[in-house]
PDB file of C-alpha atoms in Angstrom:
ATOM      1  CA  MET A   1      29.747  21.287 -18.583  1.00  0.00           C
ATOM      2  CA  SER A   2      31.082  23.935 -16.220  1.00  0.00           C
ATOM      3  CA  SER A   3      33.247  23.710 -13.125  1.00  0.00           C
ATOM      4  CA  ILE A   4      31.937  27.079 -11.923  1.00  0.00           C
ATOM      5  CA  GLU A   5      29.648  26.607  -8.970  1.00  0.00           C
ATOM      6  CA  HIS A   6      26.359  28.371  -8.447  1.00  0.00           C
ATOM      7  CA  PRO A   7      23.130  27.609  -6.544  1.00  0.00           C
ATOM      8  CA  ARG A   8      21.250  24.664  -8.028  1.00  0.00           C
ATOM      9  CA  ASN A   9      18.222  24.535  -5.748  1.00  0.00           C
ATOM     10  CA  HIS A  10      16.005  25.820  -8.586  1.00  0.00           C
ATOM     11  CA  LYS A  11      14.453  28.515  -6.407  1.00  0.00           C
ATOM     12  CA  PRO A  12      14.352  31.946  -8.044  1.00  0.00           C
ATOM     13  CA  SER A  13      16.349  34.672  -6.366  1.00  0.00           C
ATOM     14  CA  LEU A  14      14.591  37.614  -4.755  1.00  0.00           C
ATOM     15  CA  LEU A  15      16.579  39.760  -7.157  1.00  0.00           C
ATOM     16  CA  ASN A  16      14.362  41.130  -9.895  1.00  0.00           C
ATOM     17  CA  VAL A  17      16.288  42.696 -12.754  1.00  0.00           C
ATOM     18  CA  THR A  18      14.432  45.691 -14.164  1.00  0.00           C
ATOM     19  CA  GLY A  19      14.923  48.141 -16.980  1.00  0.00           C
ATOM     20  CA  ALA A  20      15.215  45.593 -19.770  1.00  0.00           C
ATOM     21  CA  SER A  21      13.030  47.691 -22.062  1.00  0.00           C
ATOM     22  CA  THR A  22      15.332  50.698 -21.721  1.00  0.00           C
ATOM     23  CA  CYS A  23      18.615  48.880 -22.317  1.00  0.00           C
ATOM     24  CA  PHE A  24      20.440  49.495 -25.579  1.00  0.00           C
ATOM     25  CA  ASN A  25      19.640  46.356 -27.539  1.00  0.00           C
ATOM     26  CA  ILE A  26      22.284  46.401 -30.244  1.00  0.00           C
ATOM     27  CA  ILE A  27      20.844  43.354 -31.989  1.00  0.00           C
ATOM     28  CA  ARG A  28      17.456  45.007 -32.505  1.00  0.00           C
ATOM     29  CA  ILE A  29      19.001  48.313 -33.545  1.00  0.00           C
ATOM     30  CA  LEU A  30      21.051  46.514 -36.178  1.00  0.00           C
ATOM     31  CA  GLU A  31      17.869  44.980 -37.510  1.00  0.00           C
ATOM     32  CA  THR A  32      16.596  48.431 -38.444  1.00  0.00           C
ATOM     33  CA  GLU A  33      19.897  49.572 -39.958  1.00  0.00           C
ATOM     34  CA  SER A  34      20.814  46.644 -42.146  1.00  0.00           C
ATOM     35  CA  ASP A  35      19.155  44.367 -44.650  1.00  0.00           C
ATOM     36  CA  LEU A  36      21.155  41.472 -43.186  1.00  0.00           C
ATOM     37  CA  ASP A  37      19.195  39.061 -41.000  1.00  0.00           C
ATOM     38  CA  VAL A  38      20.714  39.751 -37.583  1.00  0.00           C
ATOM     39  CA  ARG A  39      19.956  36.248 -36.360  1.00  0.00           C
ATOM     40  CA  PHE A  40      22.881  35.136 -38.483  1.00  0.00           C
ATOM     41  CA  CYS A  41      25.281  37.998 -37.708  1.00  0.00           C
ATOM     42  CA  THR A  42      27.967  38.417 -35.102  1.00  0.00           C
ATOM     43  CA  LEU A  43      29.520  41.566 -33.661  1.00  0.00           C
ATOM     44  CA  GLN A  44      33.245  40.999 -33.329  1.00  0.00           C
ATOM     45  CA  PRO A  45      35.634  42.233 -30.614  1.00  0.00           C
ATOM     46  CA  HIS A  46      35.902  44.917 -29.410  1.00  0.00           C
ATOM     47  CA  SER A  47      33.003  47.010 -30.698  1.00  0.00           C
ATOM     48  CA  PRO A  48      29.364  46.429 -31.718  1.00  0.00           C
ATOM     49  CA  ASP A  49      30.246  48.342 -34.897  1.00  0.00           C
ATOM     50  CA  ASN A  50      32.618  45.541 -35.933  1.00  0.00           C
ATOM     51  CA  ARG A  51      29.983  43.327 -37.503  1.00  0.00           C
ATOM     52  CA  ALA A  52      30.099  40.354 -39.830  1.00  0.00           C
ATOM     53  CA  LEU A  53      28.032  37.375 -40.875  1.00  0.00           C
ATOM     54  CA  ALA A  54      28.445  34.379 -38.602  1.00  0.00           C
ATOM     55  CA  LYS A  55      29.468  32.259 -41.587  1.00  0.00           C
ATOM     56  CA  GLU A  56      32.340  34.678 -42.228  1.00  0.00           C
ATOM     57  CA  CYS A  57      33.691  33.884 -38.743  1.00  0.00           C
ATOM     58  CA  LYS A  58      33.330  30.104 -38.995  1.00  0.00           C
ATOM     59  CA  ASP A  59      37.037  29.516 -38.333  1.00  0.00           C
ATOM     60  CA  VAL A  60      36.927  31.317 -34.967  1.00  0.00           C
ATOM     61  CA  LYS A  61      37.287  28.702 -32.224  1.00  0.00           C
ATOM     62  CA  ILE A  62      35.409  29.587 -29.041  1.00  0.00           C
ATOM     63  CA  ASP A  63      35.759  28.602 -25.383  1.00  0.00           C
ATOM     64  CA  ARG A  64      32.295  29.348 -24.030  1.00  0.00           C
ATOM     65  CA  VAL A  65      28.817  30.705 -24.721  1.00  0.00           C
ATOM     66  CA  TYR A  66      26.780  33.065 -22.558  1.00  0.00           C
ATOM     67  CA  ILE A  67      23.034  33.491 -23.107  1.00  0.00           C
ATOM     68  CA  GLY A  68      21.595  36.113 -20.795  1.00  0.00           C
ATOM     69  CA  SER A  69      21.433  39.749 -19.635  1.00  0.00           C
ATOM     70  CA  CYS A  70      18.565  42.218 -19.827  1.00  0.00           C
ATOM     71  CA  THR A  71      18.865  42.344 -23.622  1.00  0.00           C
ATOM     72  CA  GLY A  72      19.621  38.709 -24.431  1.00  0.00           C
ATOM     73  CA  GLY A  73      18.043  36.820 -21.545  1.00  0.00           C
ATOM     74  CA  LYS A  74      14.341  37.197 -22.312  1.00  0.00           C
ATOM     75  CA  THR A  75      11.912  34.288 -22.602  1.00  0.00           C
ATOM     76  CA  GLU A  76      11.903  34.605 -26.393  1.00  0.00           C
ATOM     77  CA  ASP A  77      15.710  34.384 -26.446  1.00  0.00           C
ATOM     78  CA  PHE A  78      15.755  31.106 -24.541  1.00  0.00           C
ATOM     79  CA  LEU A  79      12.947  29.714 -26.697  1.00  0.00           C
ATOM     80  CA  ALA A  80      15.024  30.554 -29.775  1.00  0.00           C
ATOM     81  CA  ALA A  81      18.057  28.776 -28.331  1.00  0.00           C
ATOM     82  CA  ALA A  82      15.952  25.754 -27.390  1.00  0.00           C
ATOM     83  CA  LYS A  83      14.598  25.615 -30.948  1.00  0.00           C
ATOM     84  CA  VAL A  84      18.122  25.286 -32.357  1.00  0.00           C
ATOM     85  CA  LEU A  85      19.043  22.612 -29.810  1.00  0.00           C
ATOM     86  CA  LEU A  86      15.911  20.630 -30.657  1.00  0.00           C
ATOM     87  CA  ALA A  87      16.616  20.840 -34.369  1.00  0.00           C
ATOM     88  CA  SER A  88      20.210  19.700 -33.913  1.00  0.00           C
ATOM     89  CA  GLY A  89      19.647  16.795 -31.538  1.00  0.00           C
ATOM     90  CA  LYS A  90      23.227  17.344 -30.360  1.00  0.00           C
ATOM     91  CA  LYS A  91      25.040  18.321 -27.173  1.00  0.00           C
ATOM     92  CA  VAL A  92      27.003  21.519 -26.677  1.00  0.00           C
ATOM     93  CA  GLN A  93      30.771  21.311 -27.096  1.00  0.00           C
ATOM     94  CA  VAL A  94      31.733  24.214 -24.822  1.00  0.00           C
ATOM     95  CA  PRO A  95      30.462  25.472 -21.438  1.00  0.00           C
ATOM     96  CA  THR A  96      27.144  27.198 -22.082  1.00  0.00           C
ATOM     97  CA  PHE A  97      25.860  29.556 -19.399  1.00  0.00           C
ATOM     98  CA  LEU A  98      22.230  30.643 -19.072  1.00  0.00           C
ATOM     99  CA  VAL A  99      21.254  33.753 -17.085  1.00  0.00           C
ATOM    100  CA  PRO A 100      17.587  34.844 -17.256  1.00  0.00           C
ATOM    101  CA  ALA A 101      16.872  38.565 -17.095  1.00  0.00           C
ATOM    102  CA  THR A 102      14.068  38.364 -14.511  1.00  0.00           C
ATOM    103  CA  GLN A 103      12.326  35.982 -12.115  1.00  0.00           C
ATOM    104  CA  LYS A 104       9.459  35.689 -14.602  1.00  0.00           C
ATOM    105  CA  VAL A 105      11.848  34.555 -17.330  1.00  0.00           C
ATOM    106  CA  TRP A 106      13.489  32.104 -14.907  1.00  0.00           C
ATOM    107  CA  MET A 107      10.086  30.581 -14.141  1.00  0.00           C
ATOM    108  CA  ASP A 108       9.209  30.414 -17.843  1.00  0.00           C
ATOM    109  CA  LEU A 109      12.274  28.232 -18.443  1.00  0.00           C
ATOM    110  CA  TYR A 110      10.821  25.622 -16.097  1.00  0.00           C
ATOM    111  CA  THR A 111       7.132  25.895 -16.965  1.00  0.00           C
ATOM    112  CA  LEU A 112       6.534  26.951 -20.590  1.00  0.00           C
ATOM    113  CA  PRO A 113       6.527  24.134 -23.152  1.00  0.00           C
ATOM    114  CA  VAL A 114       8.694  24.799 -26.189  1.00  0.00           C
ATOM    115  CA  PRO A 115       6.621  24.632 -29.411  1.00  0.00           C
ATOM    116  CA  GLY A 116       7.289  21.428 -31.315  1.00  0.00           C
ATOM    117  CA  SER A 117       9.044  19.749 -28.392  1.00  0.00           C
ATOM    118  CA  GLY A 118       6.270  17.435 -27.280  1.00  0.00           C
ATOM    119  CA  GLY A 119       5.754  19.398 -24.084  1.00  0.00           C
ATOM    120  CA  LYS A 120       9.377  19.798 -22.992  1.00  0.00           C
ATOM    121  CA  THR A 121      10.442  22.997 -21.265  1.00  0.00           C
ATOM    122  CA  CYS A 122      13.530  25.050 -22.062  1.00  0.00           C
ATOM    123  CA  SER A 123      15.232  23.800 -18.902  1.00  0.00           C
ATOM    124  CA  GLN A 124      14.707  20.176 -19.938  1.00  0.00           C
ATOM    125  CA  ILE A 125      16.081  20.820 -23.416  1.00  0.00           C
ATOM    126  CA  PHE A 126      19.088  22.714 -22.064  1.00  0.00           C
ATOM    127  CA  GLU A 127      19.857  19.958 -19.565  1.00  0.00           C
ATOM    128  CA  ALA A 128      19.646  17.249 -22.231  1.00  0.00           C
ATOM    129  CA  ALA A 129      22.035  19.253 -24.425  1.00  0.00           C
ATOM    130  CA  GLY A 130      24.612  19.599 -21.640  1.00  0.00           C
ATOM    131  CA  CYS A 131      24.162  23.302 -20.892  1.00  0.00           C
ATOM    132  CA  ASP A 132      24.802  24.688 -17.431  1.00  0.00           C
ATOM    133  CA  THR A 133      21.769  24.838 -15.142  1.00  0.00           C
ATOM    134  CA  PRO A 134      19.971  28.199 -15.569  1.00  0.00           C
ATOM    135  CA  ALA A 135      21.270  30.597 -12.945  1.00  0.00           C
ATOM    136  CA  SER A 136      19.185  32.910 -10.798  1.00  0.00           C
ATOM    137  CA  PRO A 137      18.325  36.179 -12.551  1.00  0.00           C
ATOM    138  CA  SER A 138      21.111  38.739 -12.367  1.00  0.00           C
ATOM    139  CA  CYS A 139      23.481  40.836 -14.450  1.00  0.00           C
ATOM    140  CA  GLY A 140      25.904  37.922 -14.122  1.00  0.00           C
ATOM    141  CA  ALA A 141      29.047  38.168 -16.216  1.00  0.00           C
ATOM    142  CA  CYS A 142      27.583  40.804 -18.534  1.00  0.00           C
ATOM    143  CA  LEU A 143      29.061  43.493 -16.301  1.00  0.00           C
ATOM    144  CA  GLY A 144      32.212  41.605 -15.344  1.00  0.00           C
ATOM    145  CA  GLY A 145      32.124  41.959 -11.576  1.00  0.00           C
ATOM    146  CA  PRO A 146      34.334  40.266  -8.951  1.00  0.00           C
ATOM    147  CA  LYS A 147      36.270  37.164  -9.971  1.00  0.00           C
ATOM    148  CA  ASP A 148      33.737  34.861  -8.318  1.00  0.00           C
ATOM    149  CA  THR A 149      30.857  36.271 -10.409  1.00  0.00           C
ATOM    150  CA  TYR A 150      28.926  33.474 -12.094  1.00  0.00           C
ATOM    151  CA  ALA A 151      30.246  32.753 -15.616  1.00  0.00           C
ATOM    152  CA  ARG A 152      32.749  35.629 -15.527  1.00  0.00           C
ATOM    153  CA  ILE A 153      35.642  35.346 -18.000  1.00  0.00           C
ATOM    154  CA  ASN A 154      38.691  35.018 -15.757  1.00  0.00           C
ATOM    155  CA  GLU A 155      41.288  34.262 -18.429  1.00  0.00           C
ATOM    156  CA  PRO A 156      41.862  35.190 -22.084  1.00  0.00           C
ATOM    157  CA  GLN A 157      39.001  33.209 -23.603  1.00  0.00           C
ATOM    158  CA  VAL A 158      36.748  33.594 -26.630  1.00  0.00           C
ATOM    159  CA  CYS A 159      33.060  33.899 -25.788  1.00  0.00           C
ATOM    160  CA  VAL A 160      29.944  34.181 -27.940  1.00  0.00           C
ATOM    161  CA  SER A 161      27.463  36.190 -25.904  1.00  0.00           C
ATOM    162  CA  THR A 162      23.951  37.611 -26.236  1.00  0.00           C
ATOM    163  CA  THR A 163      24.889  40.616 -24.097  1.00  0.00           C
ATOM    164  CA  ASN A 164      25.136  44.136 -25.515  1.00  0.00           C
ATOM    165  CA  ARG A 165      28.739  45.317 -25.095  1.00  0.00           C
ATOM    166  CA  ASN A 166      32.104  43.753 -25.915  1.00  0.00           C
ATOM    167  CA  PHE A 167      34.812  46.292 -25.121  1.00  0.00           C
ATOM    168  CA  PRO A 168      37.994  44.935 -23.448  1.00  0.00           C
ATOM    169  CA  GLY A 169      37.299  43.713 -19.924  1.00  0.00           C
ATOM    170  CA  ARG A 170      33.521  43.998 -20.200  1.00  0.00           C
ATOM    171  CA  MET A 171      32.897  40.385 -19.112  1.00  0.00           C
ATOM    172  CA  GLY A 172      36.015  40.064 -16.971  1.00  0.00           C
ATOM    173  CA  ASP A 173      39.503  39.429 -18.315  1.00  0.00           C
ATOM    174  CA  LYS A 174      40.753  42.396 -20.346  1.00  0.00           C
ATOM    175  CA  ASP A 175      42.184  40.031 -22.953  1.00  0.00           C
ATOM    176  CA  GLY A 176      38.920  38.136 -23.417  1.00  0.00           C
ATOM    177  CA  GLN A 177      37.383  38.151 -26.897  1.00  0.00           C
ATOM    178  CA  ILE A 178      33.606  38.664 -26.939  1.00  0.00           C
ATOM    179  CA  PHE A 179      31.530  38.041 -30.054  1.00  0.00           C
ATOM    180  CA  LEU A 180      28.024  39.465 -29.631  1.00  0.00           C
ATOM    181  CA  ALA A 181      25.303  37.440 -31.317  1.00  0.00           C
ATOM    182  CA  SER A 182      21.649  36.444 -31.308  1.00  0.00           C
ATOM    183  CA  PRO A 183      20.600  33.422 -29.217  1.00  0.00           C
ATOM    184  CA  TYR A 184      20.302  31.460 -32.474  1.00  0.00           C
ATOM    185  CA  THR A 185      23.943  32.060 -33.384  1.00  0.00           C
ATOM    186  CA  ALA A 186      25.134  31.745 -29.783  1.00  0.00           C
ATOM    187  CA  VAL A 187      23.711  28.280 -29.208  1.00  0.00           C
ATOM    188  CA  ALA A 188      24.659  27.079 -32.706  1.00  0.00           C
ATOM    189  CA  SER A 189      28.228  28.079 -31.867  1.00  0.00           C
ATOM    190  CA  ALA A 190      27.994  26.160 -28.586  1.00  0.00           C
ATOM    191  CA  LEU A 191      27.099  23.046 -30.570  1.00  0.00           C
ATOM    192  CA  THR A 192      30.225  23.200 -32.731  1.00  0.00           C
ATOM    193  CA  GLY A 193      32.832  25.028 -30.666  1.00  0.00           C
ATOM    194  CA  PHE A 194      33.218  27.593 -33.467  1.00  0.00           C
ATOM    195  CA  VAL A 195      31.247  30.682 -34.467  1.00  0.00           C
ATOM    196  CA  THR A 196      28.429  29.054 -36.428  1.00  0.00           C
ATOM    197  CA  ASP A 197      25.551  30.136 -38.641  1.00  0.00           C
ATOM    198  CA  PRO A 198      22.409  28.646 -37.011  1.00  0.00           C
ATOM    199  CA  ARG A 199      21.022  27.773 -40.429  1.00  0.00           C
ATOM    200  CA  ASP A 200      23.411  24.824 -40.308  1.00  0.00           C
ATOM    201  CA  PHE A 201      20.873  23.328 -37.886  1.00  0.00           C
ATOM    202  CA  LEU A 202      17.594  25.001 -38.885  1.00  0.00           C
ATOM    203  CA  HIS A 203      15.954  23.580 -41.984  1.00  0.00           C
TER     204      HIS A 203
END
C-alpha cells in the first residue's frame, strides 16, 4: 500500500525499544477517567483532551493509519488489530503502517497464532489485508524525526494513530491532523478510509 521504502528482510533490528511501561499511555488513563469504552473513542487534533466517540467522527476522511510506538505497538495491540481485520474479511483502503515496540513484539507478529484464525499469524493477516510490512522496532514516526523517517507525515495529511501525542508537528508535518485511537478503531478506520467505530466489523 505504501511507496515509502524500508527494510523488508524480516530480520529484527538490534534496536530494542525500552521504557514502554513508563510511557504515558493516554488510552489506558482515559479508561479510568471515563465510563466510555475507549476502544471506540478517538482523541482529536491537537490534544489528547479533545476526545470524542469514533462514531461522532465518521465523516472525517483519513489518509493513513499508524499502529505502533511504545504505547500502541504491543503484542496485544497488534492482536486486536488482526481480530478486526479477520472479522471484516476486507482490505485496508489507506496506507497502514505497523511499527512494533520491541524485538519481542516484532517476533510475536511472525510466530504467535491469532486466536480464531486457524493458525495464522498477525503478519499473515496484515499482509492479506494489504497493510505495510511490519517495520523493525523503533520510535518511527511517533516522534517525527528526519523527513526520511519510516511512515513520517511529510505533508498535511490526516492520520489515525495509536501513539500517545498529537500536537502540531508531532508526527512530522506541522499541518498534519492526528487522531489518537485504540488499535481497534485505528484498523477499522483503515478499512473504510474514514474514522470508524470498530463495532461496525465486530459482532
